Amino acid sequence: MSKALLTSIVLKSNITMLDIVSTRMLGQYGFLAKVFSIFEDLGISVDSVATSEVSVSLTLDPSKLWSRELIQQELDHVVEELEKDCCCSSPSTQVHNIIDRECAEVFFDT
């Protein structure tokens, strides 16, 4: 039996990634359920998910997204819904960074 830690590497092209960062997720229940209910309501399939204590990174299922215009439209809807509880950076078809309002106030308060 091999003791190698790395077992595989996968490469995918044209992936749309969404990174959600919120201090509200730490030790809380229901945060991820709320995030994923938005995707369910909009009919958007999530391909893969990685999490930490205060962030969730996910990729969207590329088979569901037919064109770059559709990707932008769908992500705009996701951002609209998430902005009800989070601050969002300017939309991009590559990466969206969504930051908890409390964090945004700390970092951007003038």
Coordinates of C-alpha atoms in Angstrom, one line a residue:
M1 CA 0.0 0.0 0.0
S2 CA 1.4 3.4 -1.0
K3 CA 1.7 6.1 1.6
A4 CA 1.3 8.9 -1.0
L5 CA -1.0 11.7 0.2
L6 CA -1.9 12.9 -3.3
T7 CA -4.1 10.4 -5.1
S8 CA -5.4 12.3 -8.1
I9 CA -5.5 15.6 -10.0
V10 CA -8.4 16.6 -12.1
L11 CA -8.4 19.4 -14.7
K12 CA -11.7 21.0 -16.0
S13 CA -12.0 23.8 -18.5
N14 CA -14.4 26.8 -18.4
I15 CA -15.4 26.4 -14.8
T16 CA -17.4 29.1 -13.1
M17 CA -16.4 29.4 -9.4
L18 CA -18.3 31.2 -6.6
D19 CA -16.5 32.0 -3.3
I20 CA -18.6 32.9 -0.3
V21 CA -16.9 34.2 2.8
S22 CA -18.9 35.0 5.9
T23 CA -17.9 35.1 9.6
R24 CA -21.6 34.3 10.3
M25 CA -21.1 30.7 9.2
L26 CA -18.6 30.0 12.1
G27 CA -20.4 27.7 14.6
Q28 CA -23.9 28.4 13.1
Y29 CA -26.4 26.1 11.7
G30 CA -28.5 26.7 8.6
F31 CA -26.1 29.1 6.8
L32 CA -25.2 26.6 4.1
A33 CA -28.9 25.4 3.8
K34 CA -29.9 29.0 3.0
V35 CA -27.1 29.4 0.4
F36 CA -28.0 26.1 -1.3
S37 CA -31.7 26.9 -1.2
I38 CA -31.0 29.9 -3.4
F39 CA -29.3 27.7 -6.0
E40 CA -32.3 25.3 -5.7
D41 CA -34.8 28.1 -6.2
L42 CA -32.9 29.3 -9.3
G43 CA -32.5 25.8 -10.7
I44 CA -28.7 26.0 -10.7
S45 CA -26.8 22.8 -10.1
V46 CA -23.6 22.9 -8.0
D47 CA -20.8 20.7 -9.3
S48 CA -18.3 20.6 -6.4
V49 CA -17.9 22.2 -2.9
A50 CA -15.0 23.0 -0.6
T51 CA -15.5 24.5 2.8
S52 CA -13.6 26.0 5.7
E53 CA -14.7 27.6 9.0
V54 CA -15.7 30.9 7.3
S55 CA -15.9 30.2 3.6
V56 CA -17.5 28.0 0.9
S57 CA -16.1 27.7 -2.5
L58 CA -18.1 26.0 -5.2
T59 CA -18.2 25.4 -8.9
L60 CA -21.3 25.4 -11.0
D61 CA -22.2 22.4 -13.1
P62 CA -21.0 23.4 -16.6
S63 CA -23.6 21.2 -18.3
K64 CA -26.4 23.4 -16.9
L65 CA -24.9 26.6 -18.3
W66 CA -25.3 26.9 -22.0
S67 CA -23.5 30.2 -22.8
R68 CA -21.4 32.9 -21.1
E69 CA -24.4 35.2 -21.3
L70 CA -26.6 32.7 -19.5
I71 CA -23.8 32.2 -16.9
Q72 CA -23.8 35.9 -16.2
Q73 CA -27.6 36.1 -16.0
E74 CA -27.7 33.2 -13.6
L75 CA -24.9 34.5 -11.4
D76 CA -26.5 37.9 -11.3
H77 CA -29.6 36.2 -9.9
V78 CA -27.5 34.3 -7.3
V79 CA -25.8 37.6 -6.3
E80 CA -29.1 39.4 -6.0
E81 CA -30.4 36.7 -3.6
L82 CA -27.2 36.5 -1.6
E83 CA -27.0 40.3 -1.3
K84 CA -30.0 40.2 1.0
D85 CA -27.6 38.8 3.7
C86 CA -24.1 39.5 2.3
C87 CA -22.1 42.1 0.4
C88 CA -21.0 41.1 -3.0
S89 CA -18.1 42.2 -5.1
S90 CA -18.7 43.3 -8.7
P91 CA -20.0 40.3 -10.7
S92 CA -17.6 38.3 -12.9
T93 CA -18.2 35.2 -14.9
Q94 CA -15.0 33.7 -13.4
V95 CA -15.2 34.4 -9.7
H96 CA -17.6 36.1 -7.3
N97 CA -16.4 37.0 -3.8
I98 CA -19.2 37.4 -1.4
I99 CA -18.2 39.0 2.0
D100 CA -20.3 39.1 5.1
R101 CA -21.7 42.7 5.7
E102 CA -20.1 42.9 9.1
C103 CA -16.7 42.1 7.6
A104 CA -17.2 44.6 4.9
E105 CA -18.0 47.3 7.4
V106 CA -14.8 46.5 9.3
F107 CA -12.6 46.5 6.2
F108 CA -14.2 49.3 4.2
D109 CA -15.5 51.7 6.9
T110 CA -14.2 55.2 6.1

